[in-house]
Every structure is written in C-alpha cells, then in structure tokens.
Amino acid sequence: MSEAADSSKYVLETVGFDARFPNTNQTRNCFQNYTDYFKCIAAKGEDFAPCTQFKKAYNSLCPNEWISRFDEQRENGTFPASLEP
C-alpha cells in the first residue's frame, strides 16, 4: 500500500500535563474536564471554540463507559456535580 493510503484521517493526541493533577491516577482529571466542558458550554455556548479543549481532554482521559454513565446521569438530573457556570 502507498503511504497516502496508510495514513489515517484521525490525529491522536494526548492531553498535556495539568499541574492540578500531578499523580498518575487521572480519575479526578477526567471528571473535572467533563464538568468544565459542560460548564463552559452553559456559559459561552457550544460555538465557543475554547470549550473544545475540555471535550478533547475528557474524551482522551475518561473511559467510554464513564462518559456514557455521566451523560445518562446528566439527562436524569442525578449527576453528582453542579454544571451551572
């Protein structure tokens, strides 16, 4: 196969270092970026580009099962954190 055919259209990126979470366990970092994203879009709207940084971070850090559970909890009104800006 040629190199052009092998190259993926997706770019994989890892979240950069966050001084608030210096340890290897990134559970709190995952949760904080998830809540920060929804607080950001609540305050600025979905078209506000800097909010995507939080979304990329939580998609990179959180297992998909957790994201699904967080989404269900938000929809049911049982999410354990306030998402108000």
mmCIF file with all atom_site columns, C-alpha atoms in Angstrom:
data_model
loop_
_atom_site.group_PDB
_atom_site.id
_atom_site.type_symbol
_atom_site.label_atom_id
_atom_site.label_alt_id
_atom_site.label_comp_id
_atom_site.label_asym_id
_atom_site.label_entity_id
_atom_site.label_seq_id
_atom_site.pdbx_PDB_ins_code
_atom_site.Cartn_x
_atom_site.Cartn_y
_atom_site.Cartn_z
_atom_site.occupancy
_atom_site.B_iso_or_equiv
_atom_site.pdbx_formal_charge
_atom_site.auth_seq_id
_atom_site.auth_comp_id
_atom_site.auth_asym_id
_atom_site.auth_atom_id
_atom_site.pdbx_PDB_model_num
ATOM 1  C CA . MET A 1 1  ? 0.000   0.000  0.000  1.00 0.00 ? 1  MET A CA 1
ATOM 2  C CA . SER A 1 2  ? 1.122   3.530  -0.553 1.00 0.00 ? 2  SER A CA 1
ATOM 3  C CA . GLU A 1 3  ? 1.844   5.897  2.333  1.00 0.00 ? 3  GLU A CA 1
ATOM 4  C CA . ALA A 1 4  ? -1.177  8.020  1.413  1.00 0.00 ? 4  ALA A CA 1
ATOM 5  C CA . ALA A 1 5  ? -3.473  5.022  1.764  1.00 0.00 ? 5  ALA A CA 1
ATOM 6  C CA . ASP A 1 6  ? -1.909  4.061  5.104  1.00 0.00 ? 6  ASP A CA 1
ATOM 7  C CA . SER A 1 7  ? -2.232  7.478  6.708  1.00 0.00 ? 7  SER A CA 1
ATOM 8  C CA . SER A 1 8  ? -5.210  7.873  8.965  1.00 0.00 ? 8  SER A CA 1
ATOM 9  C CA . LYS A 1 9  ? -7.598  10.777 8.735  1.00 0.00 ? 9  LYS A CA 1
ATOM 10 C CA . TYR A 1 10 ? -7.652  10.896 12.546 1.00 0.00 ? 10 TYR A CA 1
ATOM 11 C CA . VAL A 1 11 ? -4.983  12.613 14.589 1.00 0.00 ? 11 VAL A CA 1
ATOM 12 C CA . LEU A 1 12 ? -4.456  11.071 18.007 1.00 0.00 ? 12 LEU A CA 1
ATOM 13 C CA . GLU A 1 13 ? -3.403  13.498 20.690 1.00 0.00 ? 13 GLU A CA 1
ATOM 14 C CA . THR A 1 14 ? -2.748  13.019 24.382 1.00 0.00 ? 14 THR A CA 1
ATOM 15 C CA . VAL A 1 15 ? -3.761  15.562 26.971 1.00 0.00 ? 15 VAL A CA 1
ATOM 16 C CA . GLY A 1 16 ? -0.886  17.728 28.158 1.00 0.00 ? 16 GLY A CA 1
ATOM 17 C CA . PHE A 1 17 ? 0.326   17.972 31.742 1.00 0.00 ? 17 PHE A CA 1
ATOM 18 C CA . ASP A 1 18 ? -2.101  19.596 34.172 1.00 0.00 ? 18 ASP A CA 1
ATOM 19 C CA . ALA A 1 19 ? -0.411  20.805 37.373 1.00 0.00 ? 19 ALA A CA 1
ATOM 20 C CA . ARG A 1 20 ? -3.684  20.415 39.266 1.00 0.00 ? 20 ARG A CA 1
ATOM 21 C CA . PHE A 1 21 ? -3.369  16.627 38.825 1.00 0.00 ? 21 PHE A CA 1
ATOM 22 C CA . PRO A 1 22 ? 0.306   15.664 39.230 1.00 0.00 ? 22 PRO A CA 1
ATOM 23 C CA . ASN A 1 23 ? -0.276  11.993 40.125 1.00 0.00 ? 23 ASN A CA 1
ATOM 24 C CA . THR A 1 24 ? -0.644  9.139  37.672 1.00 0.00 ? 24 THR A CA 1
ATOM 25 C CA . ASN A 1 25 ? -4.268  8.426  38.625 1.00 0.00 ? 25 ASN A CA 1
ATOM 26 C CA . GLN A 1 26 ? -6.249  10.634 36.242 1.00 0.00 ? 26 GLN A CA 1
ATOM 27 C CA . THR A 1 27 ? -9.768  9.926  37.543 1.00 0.00 ? 27 THR A CA 1
ATOM 28 C CA . ARG A 1 28 ? -10.234 13.403 39.031 1.00 0.00 ? 28 ARG A CA 1
ATOM 29 C CA . ASN A 1 29 ? -8.726  14.974 35.909 1.00 0.00 ? 29 ASN A CA 1
ATOM 30 C CA . CYS A 1 30 ? -11.270 13.097 33.771 1.00 0.00 ? 30 CYS A CA 1
ATOM 31 C CA . PHE A 1 31 ? -14.197 14.182 35.951 1.00 0.00 ? 31 PHE A CA 1
ATOM 32 C CA . GLN A 1 32 ? -13.014 17.804 36.194 1.00 0.00 ? 32 GLN A CA 1
ATOM 33 C CA . ASN A 1 33 ? -12.594 18.171 32.421 1.00 0.00 ? 33 ASN A CA 1
ATOM 34 C CA . TYR A 1 34 ? -16.048 16.644 31.860 1.00 0.00 ? 34 TYR A CA 1
ATOM 35 C CA . THR A 1 35 ? -17.696 19.119 34.250 1.00 0.00 ? 35 THR A CA 1
ATOM 36 C CA . ASP A 1 36 ? -15.596 22.031 32.930 1.00 0.00 ? 36 ASP A CA 1
ATOM 37 C CA . TYR A 1 37 ? -16.767 21.310 29.377 1.00 0.00 ? 37 TYR A CA 1
ATOM 38 C CA . PHE A 1 38 ? -20.448 21.417 30.278 1.00 0.00 ? 38 PHE A CA 1
ATOM 39 C CA . LYS A 1 39 ? -19.975 24.495 32.474 1.00 0.00 ? 39 LYS A CA 1
ATOM 40 C CA . CYS A 1 40 ? -18.177 26.189 29.580 1.00 0.00 ? 40 CYS A CA 1
ATOM 41 C CA . ILE A 1 41 ? -20.890 25.476 27.011 1.00 0.00 ? 41 ILE A CA 1
ATOM 42 C CA . ALA A 1 42 ? -23.551 26.533 29.522 1.00 0.00 ? 42 ALA A CA 1
ATOM 43 C CA . ALA A 1 43 ? -21.773 29.869 29.990 1.00 0.00 ? 43 ALA A CA 1
ATOM 44 C CA . LYS A 1 44 ? -20.481 30.549 26.473 1.00 0.00 ? 44 LYS A CA 1
ATOM 45 C CA . GLY A 1 45 ? -22.488 28.298 24.154 1.00 0.00 ? 45 GLY A CA 1
ATOM 46 C CA . GLU A 1 46 ? -21.498 25.305 22.047 1.00 0.00 ? 46 GLU A CA 1
ATOM 47 C CA . ASP A 1 47 ? -19.923 27.511 19.377 1.00 0.00 ? 47 ASP A CA 1
ATOM 48 C CA . PHE A 1 48 ? -17.261 28.825 21.792 1.00 0.00 ? 48 PHE A CA 1
ATOM 49 C CA . ALA A 1 49 ? -14.051 27.211 20.482 1.00 0.00 ? 49 ALA A CA 1
ATOM 50 C CA . PRO A 1 50 ? -12.027 27.101 23.756 1.00 0.00 ? 50 PRO A CA 1
ATOM 51 C CA . CYS A 1 51 ? -14.640 24.726 25.237 1.00 0.00 ? 51 CYS A CA 1
ATOM 52 C CA . THR A 1 52 ? -13.432 22.032 22.847 1.00 0.00 ? 52 THR A CA 1
ATOM 53 C CA . GLN A 1 53 ? -10.179 21.786 24.828 1.00 0.00 ? 53 GLN A CA 1
ATOM 54 C CA . PHE A 1 54 ? -12.134 20.332 27.758 1.00 0.00 ? 54 PHE A CA 1
ATOM 55 C CA . LYS A 1 55 ? -14.019 17.936 25.481 1.00 0.00 ? 55 LYS A CA 1
ATOM 56 C CA . LYS A 1 56 ? -10.814 16.653 23.888 1.00 0.00 ? 56 LYS A CA 1
ATOM 57 C CA . ALA A 1 57 ? -9.301  16.193 27.343 1.00 0.00 ? 57 ALA A CA 1
ATOM 58 C CA . TYR A 1 58 ? -12.182 14.202 28.815 1.00 0.00 ? 58 TYR A CA 1
ATOM 59 C CA . ASN A 1 59 ? -12.522 12.093 25.663 1.00 0.00 ? 59 ASN A CA 1
ATOM 60 C CA . SER A 1 60 ? -8.840  11.249 25.978 1.00 0.00 ? 60 SER A CA 1
ATOM 61 C CA . LEU A 1 61 ? -8.804  10.624 29.748 1.00 0.00 ? 61 LEU A CA 1
ATOM 62 C CA . CYS A 1 62 ? -12.188 9.054  30.515 1.00 0.00 ? 62 CYS A CA 1
ATOM 63 C CA . PRO A 1 63 ? -13.190 5.513  29.610 1.00 0.00 ? 63 PRO A CA 1
ATOM 64 C CA . ASN A 1 64 ? -16.147 5.490  27.194 1.00 0.00 ? 64 ASN A CA 1
ATOM 65 C CA . GLU A 1 65 ? -18.266 3.667  29.767 1.00 0.00 ? 65 GLU A CA 1
ATOM 66 C CA . TRP A 1 66 ? -17.786 6.527  32.227 1.00 0.00 ? 66 TRP A CA 1
ATOM 67 C CA . ILE A 1 67 ? -18.724 9.131  29.625 1.00 0.00 ? 67 ILE A CA 1
ATOM 68 C CA . SER A 1 68 ? -21.905 7.188  28.841 1.00 0.00 ? 68 SER A CA 1
ATOM 69 C CA . ARG A 1 69 ? -22.737 6.972  32.542 1.00 0.00 ? 69 ARG A CA 1
ATOM 70 C CA . PHE A 1 70 ? -22.026 10.696 33.064 1.00 0.00 ? 70 PHE A CA 1
ATOM 71 C CA . ASP A 1 71 ? -24.286 11.522 30.093 1.00 0.00 ? 71 ASP A CA 1
ATOM 72 C CA . GLU A 1 72 ? -27.104 9.364  31.497 1.00 0.00 ? 72 GLU A CA 1
ATOM 73 C CA . GLN A 1 73 ? -26.753 10.994 34.904 1.00 0.00 ? 73 GLN A CA 1
ATOM 74 C CA . ARG A 1 74 ? -26.902 14.472 33.347 1.00 0.00 ? 74 ARG A CA 1
ATOM 75 C CA . GLU A 1 75 ? -30.046 13.552 31.406 1.00 0.00 ? 75 GLU A CA 1
ATOM 76 C CA . ASN A 1 76 ? -31.683 12.081 34.526 1.00 0.00 ? 76 ASN A CA 1
ATOM 77 C CA . GLY A 1 77 ? -30.685 15.025 36.712 1.00 0.00 ? 77 GLY A CA 1
ATOM 78 C CA . THR A 1 78 ? -28.620 12.809 39.031 1.00 0.00 ? 78 THR A CA 1
ATOM 79 C CA . PHE A 1 79 ? -25.132 13.997 38.029 1.00 0.00 ? 79 PHE A CA 1
ATOM 80 C CA . PRO A 1 80 ? -23.134 14.470 41.281 1.00 0.00 ? 80 PRO A CA 1
ATOM 81 C CA . ALA A 1 81 ? -21.743 17.912 40.416 1.00 0.00 ? 81 ALA A CA 1
ATOM 82 C CA . SER A 1 82 ? -23.254 21.260 39.516 1.00 0.00 ? 82 SER A CA 1
ATOM 83 C CA . LEU A 1 83 ? -22.891 22.113 35.835 1.00 0.00 ? 83 LEU A CA 1
ATOM 84 C CA . GLU A 1 84 ? -24.050 25.688 36.268 1.00 0.00 ? 84 GLU A CA 1
ATOM 85 C CA . PRO A 1 85 ? -21.426 28.278 35.244 1.00 0.00 ? 85 PRO A CA 1
#
